[in-house]
Amino acid sequence: MGYYIYGLPTFLIIVIALYLLFTGSGEAFNVGRFLEETSPYAWAGTGIGLCIGLSVLGAGWGILVTGSSILGGGVRSPRITTKNLISIIFCEVVAIYGVIIGIVYSAKLQSVPENLLYTPQNYFTGYALFWGGITVGFCNLLCGVAVGITGSTAALADAADPNLFVKILVVEVFGSIMGLFGLIVGLLMVSSAADFSAA
Amino acid sequence: MSVCPPFAPFFGFGGVASAMILSTVGAAFGTAKAGIGIAGLGSFKPELIMKSLIPVVMSGIIAVYGLVVSVLISGSIRPGEYSLFSGFTHLGAGLACGLTGLAAGYAIGIVGDSCVRAYVHEQKVFVGMVLVLIFAEVLGLYGLIVALIMNTSAIGGDKCPTI
């Protein structure tokens, strides 16, 4: 199985690279030209979409891990079901971070005619929104999964001994700061990026 | 080939993103894995939980390393006056901090999980646990040091030719 996953793309890349090399069009592989030719709107849109998409994916993943543990443990200990909703809320907060950044980034998307679009400022904004969105999205994804796993652990510990819940909640708080760091870095990245503007 | 092409910020921001994302991978793994061990310890000896939160705190520190490098790099990227040299240097700095943070977080998670489970049975392993965790943490610190050195060498590299 691993042979297909790693071998086939490697083979295709080598074949395409050798084809370009031997037919004299090796100059067609030009990273700088690709980065200059793609529209800044493509970068910005991809970043914003991935930001909200990955954040919500992380929140959902965390909620599914925590929720199933809470409900499973609640069969024998019904008292845990209300207090452990805090863990679900910690996962939800990660999705809220994604929405905030998505709204802040979307405010920079202004319409500019094609012939006036390719300025250094607009390139900068496009790249900033792309990488900012990816950073926020992946940080929230990882934070959501970590908080979910820890929340599930807290629920089962609470079912065993009610005094443990608050102590394991400390671990969850440490887990949720990662989403906050992603939010901070995402906001800092676009602080010097102006809206898309014509020349 | 210009010294300051307009696509140079792509690589700079790539460095910022990789510093933050990869160290968050390490921190998230460390927090979750050590948290499972701590809950297991708490079921048997709840009074030891506070001392066994050390792996979780150290995983948080790994995330802080990534945050520091990300903030430093993103403060130096300005539109218009950003050279390709700075872009690649910042990309390298971000990868240095991120990948070492990933390794450190992974190590802290697995060491923390198994050590707190041993702490339930034998209280004298605590000192050994802290020593091993420090050595794992220091891996992330090395990455932070190299990232800071690279970031410093990128300062002053933005001499763009004025048109």
Short mmCIF file of C-alpha atoms in Angstrom, two decimals:
data_model
loop_
_atom_site.label_atom_id
_atom_site.label_comp_id
_atom_site.label_asym_id
_atom_site.label_seq_id
_atom_site.Cartn_x
_atom_site.Cartn_y
_atom_site.Cartn_z
CA MET A 1 0.00 0.00 0.00
CA GLY A 2 2.83 2.35 0.86
CA TYR A 3 4.45 1.52 -2.47
CA TYR A 4 1.50 3.03 -4.32
CA ILE A 5 1.22 6.11 -2.12
CA TYR A 6 4.90 7.07 -2.32
CA GLY A 7 6.02 5.27 -5.45
CA LEU A 8 3.42 6.45 -7.99
CA PRO A 9 3.73 10.22 -7.41
CA THR A 10 7.53 9.91 -7.30
CA PHE A 11 7.52 8.01 -10.56
CA LEU A 12 5.22 10.54 -12.23
CA ILE A 13 7.34 13.47 -11.06
CA ILE A 14 10.55 11.86 -12.33
CA VAL A 15 8.98 11.03 -15.71
CA ILE A 16 7.62 14.55 -16.18
CA ALA A 17 10.93 16.13 -15.10
CA LEU A 18 12.95 13.98 -17.48
CA TYR A 19 10.48 14.70 -20.31
CA LEU A 20 10.90 18.43 -19.83
CA LEU A 21 14.67 18.03 -19.64
CA PHE A 22 15.11 15.90 -22.72
CA THR A 23 12.73 17.83 -24.98
CA GLY A 24 14.65 21.04 -24.35
CA SER A 25 11.93 22.77 -22.40
CA GLY A 26 13.56 22.54 -18.99
CA GLU A 27 13.01 26.28 -18.57
CA ALA A 28 9.29 25.59 -18.37
CA PHE A 29 9.83 24.59 -14.74
CA ASN A 30 10.02 28.05 -13.24
CA VAL A 31 8.81 28.45 -9.67
CA GLY A 32 9.13 32.22 -9.75
CA ARG A 33 7.08 32.55 -12.92
CA PHE A 34 4.37 30.29 -11.45
CA LEU A 35 4.21 32.46 -8.33
CA GLU A 36 4.03 35.62 -10.42
CA GLU A 37 1.47 34.32 -12.90
CA THR A 38 -1.13 32.94 -10.46
CA SER A 39 -3.70 35.46 -9.40
CA PRO A 40 -3.39 36.86 -5.88
CA TYR A 41 -7.11 36.17 -5.56
CA ALA A 42 -6.37 32.46 -5.95
CA TRP A 43 -3.92 32.53 -3.07
CA ALA A 44 -6.21 34.66 -0.89
CA GLY A 45 -9.30 32.58 -1.57
CA THR A 46 -7.52 29.31 -0.92
CA GLY A 47 -6.13 30.63 2.35
CA ILE A 48 -9.48 31.87 3.62
CA GLY A 49 -11.25 28.68 2.61
CA LEU A 50 -8.67 26.47 4.25
CA CYS A 51 -8.71 28.65 7.37
CA ILE A 52 -12.37 28.15 8.12
CA GLY A 53 -12.48 24.63 6.74
CA LEU A 54 -9.61 23.24 8.76
CA SER A 55 -10.66 25.09 11.92
CA VAL A 56 -14.13 23.61 11.78
CA LEU A 57 -12.64 20.20 10.97
CA GLY A 58 -10.56 20.42 14.13
CA ALA A 59 -13.52 21.52 16.20
CA GLY A 60 -15.70 18.75 14.83
CA TRP A 61 -13.05 16.11 15.37
CA GLY A 62 -12.56 17.26 18.97
CA ILE A 63 -16.28 17.29 19.63
CA LEU A 64 -16.73 13.78 18.25
CA VAL A 65 -13.93 12.37 20.40
CA THR A 66 -15.11 14.15 23.56
CA GLY A 67 -18.81 13.68 23.00
CA SER A 68 -18.65 9.97 22.47
CA SER A 69 -16.62 9.57 25.67
CA ILE A 70 -18.99 11.75 27.69
CA LEU A 71 -22.04 9.84 26.52
CA GLY A 72 -20.34 6.50 26.94
CA GLY A 73 -19.23 7.32 30.47
CA GLY A 74 -22.62 8.81 31.22
CA VAL A 75 -24.25 5.41 30.99
CA ARG A 76 -22.84 4.43 34.38
CA SER A 77 -22.33 7.95 35.78
CA PRO A 78 -25.07 10.29 34.50
CA ARG A 79 -23.76 13.13 36.69
CA ILE A 80 -20.83 13.80 34.32
CA THR A 81 -22.94 14.82 31.34
CA THR A 82 -23.59 18.46 32.28
CA LYS A 83 -20.21 19.40 33.75
CA ASN A 84 -18.22 17.95 30.84
CA LEU A 85 -19.96 20.18 28.31
CA ILE A 86 -17.10 22.56 29.11
CA SER A 87 -14.80 20.34 27.06
CA ILE A 88 -17.20 20.57 24.11
CA ILE A 89 -17.18 24.35 24.44
CA PHE A 90 -13.36 24.40 24.41
CA CYS A 91 -13.48 22.56 21.08
CA GLU A 92 -16.17 24.90 19.74
CA VAL A 93 -14.03 27.94 20.54
CA VAL A 94 -11.51 26.73 18.00
CA ALA A 95 -14.14 26.99 15.26
CA ILE A 96 -14.99 30.51 16.46
CA TYR A 97 -11.33 31.48 15.99
CA GLY A 98 -11.54 30.25 12.40
CA VAL A 99 -14.70 32.30 11.79
CA ILE A 100 -13.11 35.45 13.23
CA ILE A 101 -10.03 35.14 11.05
CA GLY A 102 -12.18 34.28 8.03
CA ILE A 103 -14.20 37.46 8.48
CA VAL A 104 -11.12 39.63 9.08
CA TYR A 105 -9.39 38.22 5.99
CA SER A 106 -12.48 38.47 3.79
CA ALA A 107 -12.65 42.18 4.47
CA LYS A 108 -9.47 42.58 2.41
CA LEU A 109 -10.98 41.06 -0.73
CA GLN A 110 -11.81 44.02 -2.95
CA SER A 111 -12.47 43.73 -6.66
CA VAL A 112 -9.67 45.02 -8.91
CA PRO A 113 -9.58 44.84 -12.73
CA GLU A 114 -7.24 42.20 -14.13
CA ASN A 115 -4.78 44.59 -15.75
CA LEU A 116 -4.25 46.54 -12.52
CA LEU A 117 -4.09 43.53 -10.22
CA TYR A 118 -0.47 42.43 -10.39
CA THR A 119 1.28 44.92 -8.14
CA PRO A 120 3.82 44.05 -5.42
CA GLN A 121 1.31 45.14 -2.78
CA ASN A 122 -1.38 42.81 -4.09
CA TYR A 123 1.06 39.92 -4.40
CA PHE A 124 2.03 40.52 -0.77
CA THR A 125 -1.58 40.52 0.39
CA GLY A 126 -2.34 37.36 -1.56
CA TYR A 127 0.60 35.46 -0.06
CA ALA A 128 -0.11 36.81 3.44
CA LEU A 129 -3.75 35.69 3.31
CA PHE A 130 -2.75 32.28 1.94
CA TRP A 131 -0.14 31.46 4.56
CA GLY A 132 -2.12 33.16 7.34
CA GLY A 133 -5.15 31.08 6.52
CA ILE A 134 -3.11 27.88 6.41
CA THR A 135 -1.43 28.70 9.74
CA VAL A 136 -4.70 29.46 11.52
CA GLY A 137 -6.42 26.48 9.95
CA PHE A 138 -3.80 23.91 10.85
CA CYS A 139 -3.16 25.31 14.34
CA ASN A 140 -6.88 25.19 15.08
CA LEU A 141 -7.12 21.67 13.63
CA LEU A 142 -4.34 20.41 15.90
CA CYS A 143 -5.66 22.30 18.90
CA GLY A 144 -9.16 20.92 18.37
CA VAL A 145 -7.90 17.34 18.19
CA ALA A 146 -5.68 17.76 21.26
CA VAL A 147 -8.47 19.36 23.31
CA GLY A 148 -10.83 16.63 22.17
CA ILE A 149 -8.53 13.83 23.29
CA THR A 150 -7.88 15.55 26.60
CA GLY A 151 -11.59 16.25 27.10
CA SER A 152 -12.39 12.62 26.53
CA THR A 153 -9.77 11.68 29.11
CA ALA A 154 -11.23 14.20 31.55
CA ALA A 155 -14.75 12.83 31.11
CA LEU A 156 -13.67 9.27 31.85
CA ALA A 157 -11.58 10.38 34.83
CA ASP A 158 -14.58 12.36 36.11
CA ALA A 159 -16.72 9.26 35.80
CA ALA A 160 -14.22 7.37 37.96
CA ASP A 161 -13.65 10.10 40.57
CA PRO A 162 -15.43 13.50 40.62
CA ASN A 163 -12.45 15.29 42.19
CA LEU A 164 -10.27 14.66 39.14
CA PHE A 165 -12.23 16.79 36.69
CA VAL A 166 -10.87 20.18 37.66
CA LYS A 167 -7.28 18.91 37.68
CA ILE A 168 -7.49 17.35 34.23
CA LEU A 169 -9.18 20.57 33.03
CA VAL A 170 -5.81 22.29 33.55
CA VAL A 171 -4.36 20.06 30.81
CA GLU A 172 -7.22 21.09 28.54
CA VAL A 173 -6.51 24.77 29.14
CA PHE A 174 -2.89 24.18 28.15
CA GLY A 175 -4.16 22.51 25.01
CA SER A 176 -6.44 25.36 24.03
CA ILE A 177 -3.73 28.01 24.12
CA MET A 178 -2.38 26.62 20.85
CA GLY A 179 -5.47 27.80 18.98
CA LEU A 180 -4.97 31.22 20.52
CA PHE A 181 -1.35 31.31 19.33
CA GLY A 182 -2.52 30.48 15.81
CA LEU A 183 -5.01 33.35 15.99
CA ILE A 184 -2.30 35.77 17.12
CA VAL A 185 0.11 34.75 14.36
CA GLY A 186 -2.69 34.90 11.78
CA LEU A 187 -3.57 38.44 12.77
CA LEU A 188 0.08 39.53 12.85
CA MET A 189 0.79 38.16 9.39
CA VAL A 190 -1.83 40.34 7.70
CA SER A 191 -1.23 43.44 9.81
CA SER A 192 0.98 45.00 7.13
CA ALA A 193 -1.08 43.69 4.20
CA ALA A 194 -3.31 46.29 2.60
CA ASP A 195 -6.62 45.53 0.89
CA PHE A 196 -6.47 44.52 -2.76
CA SER A 197 -6.31 47.86 -4.59
CA ALA A 198 -5.70 49.07 -8.10
CA ALA A 199 -2.05 50.15 -8.51
CA MET B 1 16.33 37.80 -11.98
CA SER B 2 15.67 40.64 -9.60
CA VAL B 3 17.03 40.87 -6.09
CA CYS B 4 13.60 41.72 -4.70
CA PRO B 5 11.06 39.85 -6.85
CA PRO B 6 7.43 40.29 -5.90
CA PHE B 7 7.10 36.63 -4.94
CA ALA B 8 9.75 36.80 -2.19
CA PRO B 9 7.15 37.19 0.62
CA PHE B 10 5.74 33.77 -0.35
CA PHE B 11 8.82 32.10 1.11
CA GLY B 12 9.00 34.42 4.11
CA PHE B 13 5.42 33.71 5.08
CA GLY B 14 6.08 30.04 4.43
CA GLY B 15 8.69 30.24 7.16
CA VAL B 16 6.24 31.89 9.56
CA ALA B 17 3.63 29.25 8.84
CA SER B 18 5.99 26.30 9.19
CA ALA B 19 7.38 27.59 12.51
CA MET B 20 3.90 27.90 13.98
CA ILE B 21 2.26 24.83 12.46
CA LEU B 22 5.04 22.31 13.02
CA SER B 23 5.73 23.32 16.61
CA THR B 24 1.98 23.19 17.25
CA VAL B 25 2.01 19.60 15.97
CA GLY B 26 4.64 18.77 18.56
CA ALA B 27 2.89 20.68 21.33
CA ALA B 28 -0.50 19.17 20.57
CA PHE B 29 0.89 15.63 20.52
CA GLY B 30 2.78 16.23 23.77
CA THR B 31 -0.25 17.71 25.52
CA ALA B 32 -2.66 15.00 24.44
CA LYS B 33 -0.36 12.03 25.05
CA ALA B 34 0.87 13.26 28.44
CA GLY B 35 -2.71 14.16 29.40
CA ILE B 36 -3.81 10.59 28.89
CA GLY B 37 -1.06 9.38 31.23
CA ILE B 38 -1.92 12.02 33.83
CA ALA B 39 -5.57 10.98 33.90
CA GLY B 40 -4.45 7.40 34.36
CA LEU B 41 -2.23 8.47 37.26
CA GLY B 42 -5.06 10.49 38.77
CA SER B 43 -7.32 7.48 39.01
CA PHE B 44 -4.88 5.84 41.42
CA LYS B 45 -3.07 8.68 43.22
CA PRO B 46 -4.84 12.06 42.80
CA GLU B 47 -2.35 13.84 45.05
CA LEU B 48 0.44 13.39 42.48
CA ILE B 49 -1.38 15.13 39.62
CA MET B 50 0.02 18.61 40.22
CA LYS B 51 3.63 17.42 40.04
CA SER B 52 2.97 15.33 36.97
CA LEU B 53 1.70 18.32 34.95
CA ILE B 54 5.33 19.06 34.00
CA PRO B 55 5.19 17.34 30.56
CA VAL B 56 2.09 19.36 29.67
CA VAL B 57 3.76 22.63 30.65
CA MET B 58 6.84 21.74 28.63
CA SER B 59 4.72 21.01 25.57
CA GLY B 60 3.20 24.46 25.97
CA ILE B 61 6.69 25.92 26.00
CA ILE B 62 7.37 24.26 22.63
CA ALA B 63 4.35 26.08 21.22
CA VAL B 64 5.69 29.32 22.68
CA TYR B 65 9.01 28.79 20.86
CA GLY B 66 7.11 28.51 17.60
CA LEU B 67 5.09 31.63 18.46
CA VAL B 68 8.23 33.64 19.22
CA VAL B 69 9.91 32.75 15.93
CA SER B 70 6.72 33.35 13.95
CA VAL B 71 6.21 36.78 15.48
CA LEU B 72 9.85 37.74 14.91
CA ILE B 73 9.85 36.66 11.27
CA SER B 74 6.50 38.20 10.39
CA GLY B 75 7.64 41.51 11.84
CA SER B 76 10.45 41.73 9.28
CA ILE B 77 8.35 41.08 6.17
CA ARG B 78 7.28 44.32 4.58
CA PRO B 79 5.68 44.72 1.16
CA GLY B 80 7.83 46.16 -1.55
CA GLU B 81 11.21 46.02 0.20
CA TYR B 82 11.79 42.36 0.78
CA SER B 83 14.61 40.50 -0.91
CA LEU B 84 14.64 36.87 -1.99
CA PHE B 85 17.63 36.38 0.32
CA SER B 86 15.51 37.39 3.29
CA GLY B 87 12.67 35.21 2.06
CA PHE B 88 14.72 32.04 1.92
CA THR B 89 16.52 32.82 5.18
CA HIS B 90 13.21 33.28 6.96
CA LEU B 91 11.90 30.06 5.41
CA GLY B 92 14.95 28.25 6.76
CA ALA B 93 14.53 29.79 10.19
CA GLY B 94 10.89 28.77 10.31
CA LEU B 95 11.65 25.22 9.23
CA ALA B 96 14.47 24.99 11.79
CA CYS B 97 12.24 26.02 14.68
CA GLY B 98 9.23 24.06 13.46
CA LEU B 99 10.79 20.70 12.78
CA THR B 100 12.80 20.71 16.01
CA GLY B 101 9.67 21.68 17.90
CA LEU B 102 7.86 18.77 16.28
CA ALA B 103 10.59 16.38 17.41
CA ALA B 104 10.76 17.83 20.91
CA GLY B 105 7.00 17.73 21.37
CA TYR B 106 6.84 14.15 20.19
CA ALA B 107 9.57 13.13 22.62
CA ILE B 108 7.98 15.02 25.52
CA GLY B 109 4.65 13.38 24.85
CA ILE B 110 5.87 9.81 24.81
CA VAL B 111 8.33 10.29 27.70
CA GLY B 112 5.71 12.14 29.74
CA ASP B 113 3.08 9.49 29.19
CA SER B 114 5.26 6.54 30.19
CA CYS B 115 7.03 8.34 33.03
CA VAL B 116 3.88 9.48 34.80
CA ARG B 117 2.58 5.95 34.63
CA ALA B 118 5.82 4.79 36.31
CA TYR B 119 5.44 7.59 38.86
CA VAL B 120 2.31 5.91 40.17
CA HIS B 121 4.28 2.86 41.22
CA GLU B 122 7.62 4.38 42.25
CA GLN B 123 7.89 7.95 43.49
CA LYS B 124 11.66 8.12 43.11
CA VAL B 125 11.47 8.22 39.29
CA PHE B 126 10.33 11.84 39.44
CA VAL B 127 13.84 13.30 39.26
CA GLY B 128 14.72 11.02 36.36
CA MET B 129 11.53 12.03 34.58
CA VAL B 130 12.35 15.72 34.89
CA LEU B 131 15.89 15.12 33.61
CA VAL B 132 14.70 13.24 30.53
CA LEU B 133 12.02 15.88 29.85
CA ILE B 134 14.62 18.65 30.07
CA PHE B 135 16.78 16.90 27.50
CA ALA B 136 13.79 16.55 25.21
CA GLU B 137 12.83 20.21 25.69
CA VAL B 138 16.32 21.37 24.88
CA LEU B 139 15.94 19.99 21.34
CA GLY B 140 13.30 22.62 20.72
CA LEU B 141 15.54 25.21 22.28
CA TYR B 142 18.34 24.39 19.82
CA GLY B 143 15.93 24.96 16.96
CA LEU B 144 14.89 28.28 18.47
CA ILE B 145 18.53 29.38 18.80
CA VAL B 146 19.33 28.53 15.18
CA ALA B 147 16.14 30.22 14.00
CA LEU B 148 17.04 33.38 15.91
CA ILE B 149 20.56 33.39 14.49
CA MET B 150 19.22 32.99 10.95
CA ASN B 151 16.64 35.72 11.52
CA THR B 152 19.36 38.09 12.73
CA SER B 153 21.46 37.40 9.66
CA ALA B 154 18.49 38.27 7.45
CA ILE B 155 18.25 41.75 8.94
CA GLY B 156 19.86 44.25 6.60
CA GLY B 157 19.55 41.96 3.62
CA ASP B 158 16.72 43.97 2.09
CA LYS B 159 18.72 46.32 -0.09
CA CYS B 160 16.30 46.48 -2.98
CA PRO B 161 17.37 48.44 -6.07
CA THR B 162 15.15 51.48 -6.41
CA ILE B 163 13.61 51.80 -9.84
#
